[in-house]
Tab-separated table of C-alpha atoms and ligand atoms in Angstrom:
chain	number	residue	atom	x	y	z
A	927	UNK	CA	12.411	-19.279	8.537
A	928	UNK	CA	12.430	-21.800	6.162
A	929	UNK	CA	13.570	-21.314	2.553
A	930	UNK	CA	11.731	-22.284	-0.497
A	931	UNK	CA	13.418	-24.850	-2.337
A	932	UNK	CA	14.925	-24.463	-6.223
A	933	UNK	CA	14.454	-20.599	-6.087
A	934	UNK	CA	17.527	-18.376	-4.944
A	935	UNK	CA	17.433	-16.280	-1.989
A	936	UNK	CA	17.708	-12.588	-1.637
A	937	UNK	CA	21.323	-12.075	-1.401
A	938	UNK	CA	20.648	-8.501	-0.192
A	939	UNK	CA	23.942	-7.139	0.656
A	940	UNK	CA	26.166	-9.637	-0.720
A	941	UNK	CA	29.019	-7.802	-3.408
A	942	UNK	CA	27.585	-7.155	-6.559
A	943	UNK	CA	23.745	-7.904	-5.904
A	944	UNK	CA	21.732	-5.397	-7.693
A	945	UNK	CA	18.786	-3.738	-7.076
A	946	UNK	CA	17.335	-5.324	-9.972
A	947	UNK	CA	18.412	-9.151	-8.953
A	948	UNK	CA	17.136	-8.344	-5.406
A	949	UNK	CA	13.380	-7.209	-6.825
A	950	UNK	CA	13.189	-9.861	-9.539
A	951	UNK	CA	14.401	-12.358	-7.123
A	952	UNK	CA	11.542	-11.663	-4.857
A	953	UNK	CA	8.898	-11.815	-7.640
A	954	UNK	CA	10.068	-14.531	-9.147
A	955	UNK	CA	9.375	-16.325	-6.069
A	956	UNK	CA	6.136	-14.212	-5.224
A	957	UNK	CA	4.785	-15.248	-8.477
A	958	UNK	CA	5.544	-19.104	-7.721
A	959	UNK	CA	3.388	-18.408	-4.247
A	960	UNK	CA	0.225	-17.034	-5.712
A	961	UNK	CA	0.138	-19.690	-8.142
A	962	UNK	CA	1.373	-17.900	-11.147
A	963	UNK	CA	2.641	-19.203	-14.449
A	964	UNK	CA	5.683	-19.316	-15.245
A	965	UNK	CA	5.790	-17.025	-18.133
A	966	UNK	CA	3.609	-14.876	-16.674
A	967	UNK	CA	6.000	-13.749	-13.827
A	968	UNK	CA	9.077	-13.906	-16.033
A	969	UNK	CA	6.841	-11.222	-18.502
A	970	UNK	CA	5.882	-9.237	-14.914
A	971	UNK	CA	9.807	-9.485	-13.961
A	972	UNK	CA	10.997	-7.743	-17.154
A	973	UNK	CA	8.795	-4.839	-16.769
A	974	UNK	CA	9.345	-4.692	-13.726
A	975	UNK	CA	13.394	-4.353	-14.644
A	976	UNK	CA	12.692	-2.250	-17.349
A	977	UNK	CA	10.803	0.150	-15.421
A	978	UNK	CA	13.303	1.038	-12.897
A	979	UNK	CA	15.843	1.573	-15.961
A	980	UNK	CA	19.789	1.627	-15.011
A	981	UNK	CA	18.963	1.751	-10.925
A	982	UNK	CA	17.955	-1.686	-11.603
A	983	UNK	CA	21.763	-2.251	-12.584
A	984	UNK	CA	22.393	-0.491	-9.328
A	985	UNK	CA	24.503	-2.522	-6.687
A	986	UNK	CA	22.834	-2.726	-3.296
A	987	UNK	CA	26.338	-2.132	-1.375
A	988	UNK	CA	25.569	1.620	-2.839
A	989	UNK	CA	23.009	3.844	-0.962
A	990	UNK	CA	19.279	4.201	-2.839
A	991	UNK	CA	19.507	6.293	-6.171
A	992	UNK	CA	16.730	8.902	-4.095
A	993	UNK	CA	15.349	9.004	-0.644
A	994	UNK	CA	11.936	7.181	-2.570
A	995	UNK	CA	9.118	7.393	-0.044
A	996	UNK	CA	7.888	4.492	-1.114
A	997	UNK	CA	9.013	2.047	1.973
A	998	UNK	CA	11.248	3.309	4.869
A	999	UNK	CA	14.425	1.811	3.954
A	1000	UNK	CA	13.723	3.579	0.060
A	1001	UNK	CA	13.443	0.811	-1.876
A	1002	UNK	CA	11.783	1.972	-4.554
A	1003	UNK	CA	9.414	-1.761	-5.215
A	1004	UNK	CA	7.082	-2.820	-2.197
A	1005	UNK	CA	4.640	-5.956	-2.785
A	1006	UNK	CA	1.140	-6.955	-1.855
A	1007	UNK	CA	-1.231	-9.685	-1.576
A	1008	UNK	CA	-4.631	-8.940	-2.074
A	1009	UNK	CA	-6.667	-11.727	-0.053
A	1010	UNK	CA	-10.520	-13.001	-0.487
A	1011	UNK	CA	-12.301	-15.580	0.970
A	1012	UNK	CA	-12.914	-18.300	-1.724
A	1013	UNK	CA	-10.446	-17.145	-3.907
A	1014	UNK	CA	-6.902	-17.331	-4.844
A	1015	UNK	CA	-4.887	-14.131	-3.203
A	1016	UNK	CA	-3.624	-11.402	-5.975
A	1017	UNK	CA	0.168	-10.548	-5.937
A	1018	UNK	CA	0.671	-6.646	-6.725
A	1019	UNK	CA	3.845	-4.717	-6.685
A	1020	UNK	CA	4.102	-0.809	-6.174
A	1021	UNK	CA	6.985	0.632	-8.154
A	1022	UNK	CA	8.553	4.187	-8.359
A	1023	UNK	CA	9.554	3.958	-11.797
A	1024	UNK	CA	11.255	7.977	-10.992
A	1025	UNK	CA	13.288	6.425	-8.641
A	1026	UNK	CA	16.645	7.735	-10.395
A	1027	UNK	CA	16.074	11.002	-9.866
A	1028	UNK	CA	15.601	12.969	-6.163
A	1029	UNK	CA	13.882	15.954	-8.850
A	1030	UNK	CA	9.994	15.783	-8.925
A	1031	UNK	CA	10.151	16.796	-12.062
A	1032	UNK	CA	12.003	14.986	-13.880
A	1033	UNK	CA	10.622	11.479	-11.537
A	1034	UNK	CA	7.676	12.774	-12.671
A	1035	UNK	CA	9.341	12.246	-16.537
A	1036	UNK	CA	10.894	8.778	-15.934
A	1037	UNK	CA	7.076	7.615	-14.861
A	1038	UNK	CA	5.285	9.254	-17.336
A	1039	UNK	CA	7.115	7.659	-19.564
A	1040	UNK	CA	7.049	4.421	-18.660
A	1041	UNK	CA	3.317	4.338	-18.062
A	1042	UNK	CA	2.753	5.511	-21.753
A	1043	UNK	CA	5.315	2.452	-22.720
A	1044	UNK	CA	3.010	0.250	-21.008
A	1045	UNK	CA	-0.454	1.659	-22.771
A	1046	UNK	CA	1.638	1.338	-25.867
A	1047	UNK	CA	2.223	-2.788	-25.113
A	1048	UNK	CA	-1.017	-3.239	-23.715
A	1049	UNK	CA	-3.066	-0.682	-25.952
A	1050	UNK	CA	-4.931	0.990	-23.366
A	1051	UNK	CA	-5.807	4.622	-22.792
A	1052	UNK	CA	-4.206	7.297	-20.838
A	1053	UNK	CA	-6.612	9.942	-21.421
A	1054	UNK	CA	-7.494	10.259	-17.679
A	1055	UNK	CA	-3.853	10.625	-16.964
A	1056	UNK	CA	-2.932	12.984	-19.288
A	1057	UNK	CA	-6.241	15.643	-18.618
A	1058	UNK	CA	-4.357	15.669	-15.506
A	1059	UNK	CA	-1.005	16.600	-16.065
A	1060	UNK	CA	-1.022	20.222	-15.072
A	1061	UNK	CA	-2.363	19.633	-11.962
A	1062	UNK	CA	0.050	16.785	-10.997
A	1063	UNK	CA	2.989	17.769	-12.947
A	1064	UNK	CA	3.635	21.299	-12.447
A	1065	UNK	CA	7.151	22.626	-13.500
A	1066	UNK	CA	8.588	22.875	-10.042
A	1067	UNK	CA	6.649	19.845	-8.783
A	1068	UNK	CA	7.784	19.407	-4.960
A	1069	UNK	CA	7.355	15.684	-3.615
A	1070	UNK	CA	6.910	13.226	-1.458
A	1071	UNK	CA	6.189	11.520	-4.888
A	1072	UNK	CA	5.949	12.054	-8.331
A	1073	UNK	CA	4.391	9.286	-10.155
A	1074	UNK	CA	3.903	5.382	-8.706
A	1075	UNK	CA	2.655	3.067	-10.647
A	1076	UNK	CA	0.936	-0.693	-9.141
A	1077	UNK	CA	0.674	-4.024	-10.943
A	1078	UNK	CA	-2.094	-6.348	-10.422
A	1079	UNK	CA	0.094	-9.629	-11.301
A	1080	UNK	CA	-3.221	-11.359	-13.138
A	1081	UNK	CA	-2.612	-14.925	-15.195
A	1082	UNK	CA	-2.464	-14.210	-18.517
A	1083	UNK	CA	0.652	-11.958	-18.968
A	1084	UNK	CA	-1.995	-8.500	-18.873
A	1085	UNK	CA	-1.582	-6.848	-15.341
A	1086	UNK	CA	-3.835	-4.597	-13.917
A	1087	UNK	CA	-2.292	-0.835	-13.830
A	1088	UNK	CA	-2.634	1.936	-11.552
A	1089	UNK	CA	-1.367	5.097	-11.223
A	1090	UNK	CA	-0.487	7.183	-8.066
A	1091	UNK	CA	-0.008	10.749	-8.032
A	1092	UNK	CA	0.907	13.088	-5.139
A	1093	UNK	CA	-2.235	15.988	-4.717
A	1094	UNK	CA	0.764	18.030	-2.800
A	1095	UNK	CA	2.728	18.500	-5.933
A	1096	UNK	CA	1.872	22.321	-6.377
A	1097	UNK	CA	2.380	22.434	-2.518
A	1098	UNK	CA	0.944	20.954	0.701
A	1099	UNK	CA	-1.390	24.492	0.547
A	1100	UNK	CA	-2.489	23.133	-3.153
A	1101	UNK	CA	-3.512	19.733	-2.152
A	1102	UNK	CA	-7.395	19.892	-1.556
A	1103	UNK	CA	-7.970	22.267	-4.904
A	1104	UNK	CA	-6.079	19.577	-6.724
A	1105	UNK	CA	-8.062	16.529	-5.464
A	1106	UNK	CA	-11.478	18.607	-6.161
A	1107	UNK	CA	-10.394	19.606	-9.438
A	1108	UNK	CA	-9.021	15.838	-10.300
A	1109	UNK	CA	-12.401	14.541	-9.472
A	1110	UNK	CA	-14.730	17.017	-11.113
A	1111	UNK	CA	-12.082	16.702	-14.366
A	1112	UNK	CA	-12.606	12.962	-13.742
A	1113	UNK	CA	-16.334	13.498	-13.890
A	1114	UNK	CA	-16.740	13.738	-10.116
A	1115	UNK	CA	-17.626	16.578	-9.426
A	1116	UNK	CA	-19.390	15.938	-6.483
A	1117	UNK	CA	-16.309	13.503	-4.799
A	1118	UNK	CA	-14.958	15.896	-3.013
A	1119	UNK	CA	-17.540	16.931	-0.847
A	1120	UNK	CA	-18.147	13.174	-0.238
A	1121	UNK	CA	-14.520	12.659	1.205
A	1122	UNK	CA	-14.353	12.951	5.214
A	1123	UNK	CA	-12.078	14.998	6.860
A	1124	UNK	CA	-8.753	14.073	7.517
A	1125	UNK	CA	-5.481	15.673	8.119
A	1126	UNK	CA	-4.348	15.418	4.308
A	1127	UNK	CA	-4.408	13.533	0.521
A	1128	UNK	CA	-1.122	11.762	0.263
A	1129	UNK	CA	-2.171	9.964	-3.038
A	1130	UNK	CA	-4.784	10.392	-5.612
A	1131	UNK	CA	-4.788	6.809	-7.285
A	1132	UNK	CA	-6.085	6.340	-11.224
A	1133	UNK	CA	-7.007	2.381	-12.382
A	1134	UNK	CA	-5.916	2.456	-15.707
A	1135	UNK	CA	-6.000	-0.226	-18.421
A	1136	UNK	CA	-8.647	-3.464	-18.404
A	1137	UNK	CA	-10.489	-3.342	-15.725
A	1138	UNK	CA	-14.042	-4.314	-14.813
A	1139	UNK	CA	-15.161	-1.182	-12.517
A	1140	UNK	CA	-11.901	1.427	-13.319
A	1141	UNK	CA	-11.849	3.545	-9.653
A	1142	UNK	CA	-10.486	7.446	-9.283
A	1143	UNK	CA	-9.252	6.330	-5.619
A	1144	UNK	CA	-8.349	9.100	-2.869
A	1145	UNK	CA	-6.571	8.915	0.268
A	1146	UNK	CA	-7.105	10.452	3.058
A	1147	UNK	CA	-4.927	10.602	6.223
A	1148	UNK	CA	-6.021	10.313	9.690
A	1149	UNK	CA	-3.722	11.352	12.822
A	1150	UNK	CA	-4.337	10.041	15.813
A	1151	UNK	CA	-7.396	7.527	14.745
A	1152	UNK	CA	-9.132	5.430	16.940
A	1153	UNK	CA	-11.718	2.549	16.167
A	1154	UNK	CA	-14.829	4.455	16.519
A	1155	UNK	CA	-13.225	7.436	14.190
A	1156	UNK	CA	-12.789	4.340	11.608
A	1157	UNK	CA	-15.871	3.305	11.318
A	1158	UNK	CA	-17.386	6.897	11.297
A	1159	UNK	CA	-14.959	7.318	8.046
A	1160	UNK	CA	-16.770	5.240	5.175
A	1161	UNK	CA	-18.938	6.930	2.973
A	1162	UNK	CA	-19.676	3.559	0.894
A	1163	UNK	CA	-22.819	2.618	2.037
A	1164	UNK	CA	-23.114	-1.023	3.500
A	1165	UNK	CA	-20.882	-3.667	2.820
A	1166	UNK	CA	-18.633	-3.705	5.758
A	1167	UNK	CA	-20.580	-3.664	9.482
A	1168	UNK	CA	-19.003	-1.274	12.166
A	1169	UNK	CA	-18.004	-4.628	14.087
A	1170	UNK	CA	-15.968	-5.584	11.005
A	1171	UNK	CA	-14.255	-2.350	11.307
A	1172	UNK	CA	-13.403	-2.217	14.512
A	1173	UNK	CA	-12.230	-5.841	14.583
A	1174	UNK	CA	-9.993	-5.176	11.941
A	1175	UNK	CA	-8.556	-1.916	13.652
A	1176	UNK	CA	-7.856	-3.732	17.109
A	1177	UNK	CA	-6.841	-6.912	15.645
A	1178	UNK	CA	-4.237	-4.780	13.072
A	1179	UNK	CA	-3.058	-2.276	15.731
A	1180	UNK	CA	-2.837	-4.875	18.494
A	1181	UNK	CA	-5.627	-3.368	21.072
A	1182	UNK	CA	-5.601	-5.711	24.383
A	1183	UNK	CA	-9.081	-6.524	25.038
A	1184	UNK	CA	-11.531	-4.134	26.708
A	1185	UNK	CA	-11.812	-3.642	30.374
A	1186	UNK	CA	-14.857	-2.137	30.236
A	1187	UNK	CA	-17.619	-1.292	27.516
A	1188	UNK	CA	-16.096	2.133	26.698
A	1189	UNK	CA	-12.336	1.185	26.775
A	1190	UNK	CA	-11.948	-0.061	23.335
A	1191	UNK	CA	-12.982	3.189	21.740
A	1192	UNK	CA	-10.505	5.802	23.651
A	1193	UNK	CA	-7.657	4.150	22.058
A	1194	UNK	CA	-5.610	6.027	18.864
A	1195	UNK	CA	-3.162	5.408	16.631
A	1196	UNK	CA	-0.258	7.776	18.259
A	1197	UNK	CA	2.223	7.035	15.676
A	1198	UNK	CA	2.274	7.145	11.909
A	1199	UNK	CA	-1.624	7.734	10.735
A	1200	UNK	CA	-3.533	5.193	9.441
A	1201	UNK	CA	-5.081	6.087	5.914
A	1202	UNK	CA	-8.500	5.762	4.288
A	1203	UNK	CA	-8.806	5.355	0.801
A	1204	UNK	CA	-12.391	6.249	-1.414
A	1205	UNK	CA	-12.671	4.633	-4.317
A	1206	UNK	CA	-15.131	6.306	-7.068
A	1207	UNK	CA	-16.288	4.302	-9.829
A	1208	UNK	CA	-19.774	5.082	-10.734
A	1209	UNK	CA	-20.921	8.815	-11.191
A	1210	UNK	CA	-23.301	10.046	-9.101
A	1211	UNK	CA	-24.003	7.568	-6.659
A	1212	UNK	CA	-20.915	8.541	-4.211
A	1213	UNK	CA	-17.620	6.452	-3.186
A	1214	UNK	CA	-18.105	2.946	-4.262
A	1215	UNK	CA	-15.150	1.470	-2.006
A	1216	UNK	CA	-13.363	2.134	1.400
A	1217	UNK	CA	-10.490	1.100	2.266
A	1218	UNK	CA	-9.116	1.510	5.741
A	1219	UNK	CA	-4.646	0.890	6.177
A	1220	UNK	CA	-3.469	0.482	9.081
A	1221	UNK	CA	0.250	1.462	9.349
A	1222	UNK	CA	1.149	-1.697	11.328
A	1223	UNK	CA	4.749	-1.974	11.447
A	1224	UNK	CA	4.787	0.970	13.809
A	1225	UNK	CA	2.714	-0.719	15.978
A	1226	UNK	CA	4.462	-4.428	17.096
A	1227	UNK	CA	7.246	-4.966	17.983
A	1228	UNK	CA	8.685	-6.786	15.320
A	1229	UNK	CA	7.484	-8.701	12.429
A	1230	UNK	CA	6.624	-12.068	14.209
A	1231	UNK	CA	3.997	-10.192	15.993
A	1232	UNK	CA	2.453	-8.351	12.788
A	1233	UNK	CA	2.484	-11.552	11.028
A	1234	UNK	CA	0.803	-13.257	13.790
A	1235	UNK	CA	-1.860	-10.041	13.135
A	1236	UNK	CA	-1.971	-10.356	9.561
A	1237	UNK	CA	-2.614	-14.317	10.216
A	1238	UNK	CA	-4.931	-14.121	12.720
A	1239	UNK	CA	-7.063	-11.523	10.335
A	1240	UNK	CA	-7.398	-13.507	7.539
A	1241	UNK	CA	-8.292	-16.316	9.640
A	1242	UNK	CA	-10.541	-14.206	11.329
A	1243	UNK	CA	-12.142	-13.044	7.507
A	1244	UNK	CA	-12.211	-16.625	6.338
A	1245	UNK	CA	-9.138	-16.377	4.240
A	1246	UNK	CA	-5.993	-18.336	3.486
A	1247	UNK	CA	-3.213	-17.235	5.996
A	1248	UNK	CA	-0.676	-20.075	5.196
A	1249	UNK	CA	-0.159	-18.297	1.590
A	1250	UNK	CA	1.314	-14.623	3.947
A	1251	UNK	CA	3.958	-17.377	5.568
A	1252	UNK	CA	4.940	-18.647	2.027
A	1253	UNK	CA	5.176	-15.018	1.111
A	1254	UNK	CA	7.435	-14.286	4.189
A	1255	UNK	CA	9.659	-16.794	3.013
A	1256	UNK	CA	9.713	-15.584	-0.697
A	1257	UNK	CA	11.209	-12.364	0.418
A	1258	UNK	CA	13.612	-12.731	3.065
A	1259	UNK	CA	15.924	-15.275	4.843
A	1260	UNK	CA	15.500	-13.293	7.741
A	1261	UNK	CA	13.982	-14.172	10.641
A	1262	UNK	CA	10.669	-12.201	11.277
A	1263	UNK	CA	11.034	-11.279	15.161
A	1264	UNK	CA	14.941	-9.774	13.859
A	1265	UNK	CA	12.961	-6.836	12.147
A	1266	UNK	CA	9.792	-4.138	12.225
A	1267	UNK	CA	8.551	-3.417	8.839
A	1268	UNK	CA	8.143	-6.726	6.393
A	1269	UNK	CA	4.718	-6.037	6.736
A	1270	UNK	CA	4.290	-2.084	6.253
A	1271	UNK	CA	0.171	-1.662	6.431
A	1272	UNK	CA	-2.531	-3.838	6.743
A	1273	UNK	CA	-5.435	-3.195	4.700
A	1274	UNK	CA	-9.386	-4.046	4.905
A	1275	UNK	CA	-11.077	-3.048	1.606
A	1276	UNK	CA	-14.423	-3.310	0.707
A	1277	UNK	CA	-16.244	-2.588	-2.806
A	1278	UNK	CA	-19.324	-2.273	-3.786
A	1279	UNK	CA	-21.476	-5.607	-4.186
A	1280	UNK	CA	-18.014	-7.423	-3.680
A	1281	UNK	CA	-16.385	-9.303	-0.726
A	1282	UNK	CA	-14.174	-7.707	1.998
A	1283	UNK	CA	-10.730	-7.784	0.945
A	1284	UNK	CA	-7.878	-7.926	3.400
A	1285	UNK	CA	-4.606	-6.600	1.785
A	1286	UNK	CA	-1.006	-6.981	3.629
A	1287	UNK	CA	1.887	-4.555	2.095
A	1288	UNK	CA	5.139	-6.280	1.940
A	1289	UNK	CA	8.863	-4.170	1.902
A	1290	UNK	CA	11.314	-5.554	-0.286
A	1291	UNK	CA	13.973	-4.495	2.469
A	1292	UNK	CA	16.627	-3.808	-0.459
A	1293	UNK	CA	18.744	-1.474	1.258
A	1294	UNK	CA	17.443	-2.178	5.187
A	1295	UNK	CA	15.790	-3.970	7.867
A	1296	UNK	CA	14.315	-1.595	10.568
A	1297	UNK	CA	14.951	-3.371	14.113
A	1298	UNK	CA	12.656	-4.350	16.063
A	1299	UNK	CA	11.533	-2.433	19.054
A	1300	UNK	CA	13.268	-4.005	22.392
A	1301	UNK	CA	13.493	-2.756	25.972
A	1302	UNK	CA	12.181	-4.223	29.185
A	1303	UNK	CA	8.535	-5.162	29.700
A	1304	UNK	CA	7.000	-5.384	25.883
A	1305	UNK	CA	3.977	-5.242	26.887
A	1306	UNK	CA	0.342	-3.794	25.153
A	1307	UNK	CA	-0.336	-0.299	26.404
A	1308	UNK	CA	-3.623	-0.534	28.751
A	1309	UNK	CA	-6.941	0.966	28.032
A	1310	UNK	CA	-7.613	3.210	30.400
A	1311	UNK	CA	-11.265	5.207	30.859
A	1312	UNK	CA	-9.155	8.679	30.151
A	1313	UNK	CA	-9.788	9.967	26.623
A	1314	UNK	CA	-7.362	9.637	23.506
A	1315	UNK	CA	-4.858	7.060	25.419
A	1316	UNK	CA	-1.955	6.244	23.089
A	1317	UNK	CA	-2.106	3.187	20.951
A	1318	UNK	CA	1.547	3.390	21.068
A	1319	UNK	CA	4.433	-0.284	19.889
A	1320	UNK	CA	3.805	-2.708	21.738
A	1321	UNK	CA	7.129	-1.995	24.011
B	2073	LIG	N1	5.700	4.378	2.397
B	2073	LIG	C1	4.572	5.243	2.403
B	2073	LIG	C2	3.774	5.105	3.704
B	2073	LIG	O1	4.105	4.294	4.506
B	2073	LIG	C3	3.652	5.051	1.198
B	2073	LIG	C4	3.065	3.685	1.053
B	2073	LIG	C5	3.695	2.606	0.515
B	2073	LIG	C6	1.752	3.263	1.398
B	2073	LIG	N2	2.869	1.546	0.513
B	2073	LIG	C7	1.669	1.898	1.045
B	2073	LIG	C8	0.648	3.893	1.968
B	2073	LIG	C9	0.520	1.140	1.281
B	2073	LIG	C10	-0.502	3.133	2.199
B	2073	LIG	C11	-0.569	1.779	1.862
B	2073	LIG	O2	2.833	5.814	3.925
């Protein structure tokens, strides 16, 4: 790949490279891609350091502080860009602020207390948060998570803020209670009857700070999802068409074209689940977004080929795709077919009386590159007229 020139490099690995320099490196030259001041990203940097406290001063040739399940090589930082037709894309980074400690509760601390630092500096209001703390925080809080929070990286040196929380916290057994009574404390008290089934809530999701329509976002996962299951899934009414949908699910999970009218539709998503995310903003009128995120690094074979997907979406959506290549290139000097995972999920999001958003989730790859898959014969599995065929890597 090519590099971009004046920035450094991720020197991931080299002696003496931090977490911290790794991270801000990337930023730094995420910021510069999406257009960004210069201030502005230097502002987003030093939260950014500041939130992941004295594992920022970490050295990568030590293993990750905690086994953070925020990306699969546990870095605990993963970016995004947020793409719209028509408009500039939106750089976001997910951190786990917790990311010291392997104990929920104390993570659970750590992030708490950085979030109120940040309503402090930005004077906004964590009164959603905190009417939620019993349910999310319990004393003997088990994980995956504790307490992510996400940036929206907007001009101006204000970011966007939300919050993720893990519904399993009290237990697996807890999780449904916990998203009900999150919503009706939230003032949805109908939300969780509106959700569709799924297999579990991985994240309940808060928008905290300035913005325009704050959401109370829940995700759902999916196991073994095909295209016809996706488009089943939204409960926002309009807005996307069931063609969009399912173009977006093939395209993202690499579907070879149908051999006959029925063939699309018996292939699932064998691997990890895809995810669905309900966004609820205005009371009483049910969810007001979908999201649907397709998991697609388990899906290619390595990263040229979900980068070609990613590319070929936004195309597809009337997007920008030379801004994901940029991108690329501001996070690693790697070459994309040498790994699986710089792009972790594709998203397609849509929101009320807004355009379709297509989001692509981007690993910092701190601590590891995942190989690609090899073998003889990559090849796309085959549709085939028997019911639930694996949608399976391309291998
Ligand atoms: N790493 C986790 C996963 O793959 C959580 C996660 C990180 C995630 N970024 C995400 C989930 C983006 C959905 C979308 O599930």
């Amino acid at each position: 790949m090519s590099t971009l020139p004046e920035q450094d490099m991720p020197a991931a690995g080299l002696s003496g490279t931090t977490l911290g320099d790794h991270v801000h490196g990337q930023l730094l030259r995420l910021g510069a891609v999406v257009g960004l001041r210069e201030a502005d990203t230097a502002l987003y940097g030093q939260i950014l350091l500041d939130s992941l406290s004295d594992t920022a001063r970490r050295p990568l040739s030590l293993p990750p502080a905690s086994p953070s399940f925020l990306s699969d090589d546990h870095t605990p930082v993963e970016f995004s860009l947020a793409c719209t037709a028509n408009a500039d894309p939106v750089l976001r980074v997910l951190v786990e602020p917790g990311c010291a400690h392997a104990d929920m509760a104390d993570s659970a601390r750590a992030g708490l207390g950085v979030i109120r630092a940040m309503a402090g500096r930005w004077d906004f209001s964590t009164d959603q948060l905190d009417a939620l703390e019993d349910l999310f925080f319990p004393t003997d809080a088990e994980g995956p998570l504790a307490l992510w929070y996400a940036l929206e990286l907007r001009p101006g040196g204000v970011p966007g803020i939300k919050v993720y929380l893990n519904p399993s916290a009290a237990g697996p057994g807890q999780a449904a209670r916990t998203v009900r009574e999150a919503l009706r404390r939230l003032g949805y008290g109908q939300g969780f009857g509106e959700l569709p089934d799924g297999a579990g809530y991985p994240f309940v999701a808060l928008d905290l700070g300035s913005w325009k329509k704050p959401r109370v976002k829940v995700y759902v996962s999916h196991p073994r999802m095909s295209a016809d299951d996706a488009c089943a899934l939204s409960r926002t009414a309009s807005g996307l068409s069931d063609a969009d949908v399912k173009d977006f699910f093939h395209a993202a999970a690499g579907s070879v074209p149908p051999a006959g009218p029925d063939a699309w539709n018996v292939l699932r998503l064998l691997r990890r689940p895809a995810l669905t995310c309900h966004a609820f903003s205005d009371r009483g009128v049910g969810p007001s977004g979908f999201t649907l995120h397709i998991p697609v690094r388990d899906y290619v074979r390595d990263d040229e080929e979900a980068s070609a997907r990613a590319k070929a979406l936004l195309a597809q959506f009337g997007m920008d795709t030379s801004v994901l290549d940029r991108a690329l290139c501001a996070l690693t000097q790697r070459q994309l077919a040498d790994g699986a995972g710089l792009i972790a999920y594709l998203a397609l999001a849509y929101e009320r009386n807004r355009q379709p958003r297509i989001t692509a989730y981007l690993s910092s790859e701190a601590y590891a590159v995942r190989p690609p898959l090899t073998g003889p014969g990559v090849t796309r599995p085959e549709p085939s007229p028997q019911r639930h065929q694996a949608l399976r890597p391309s291998r």
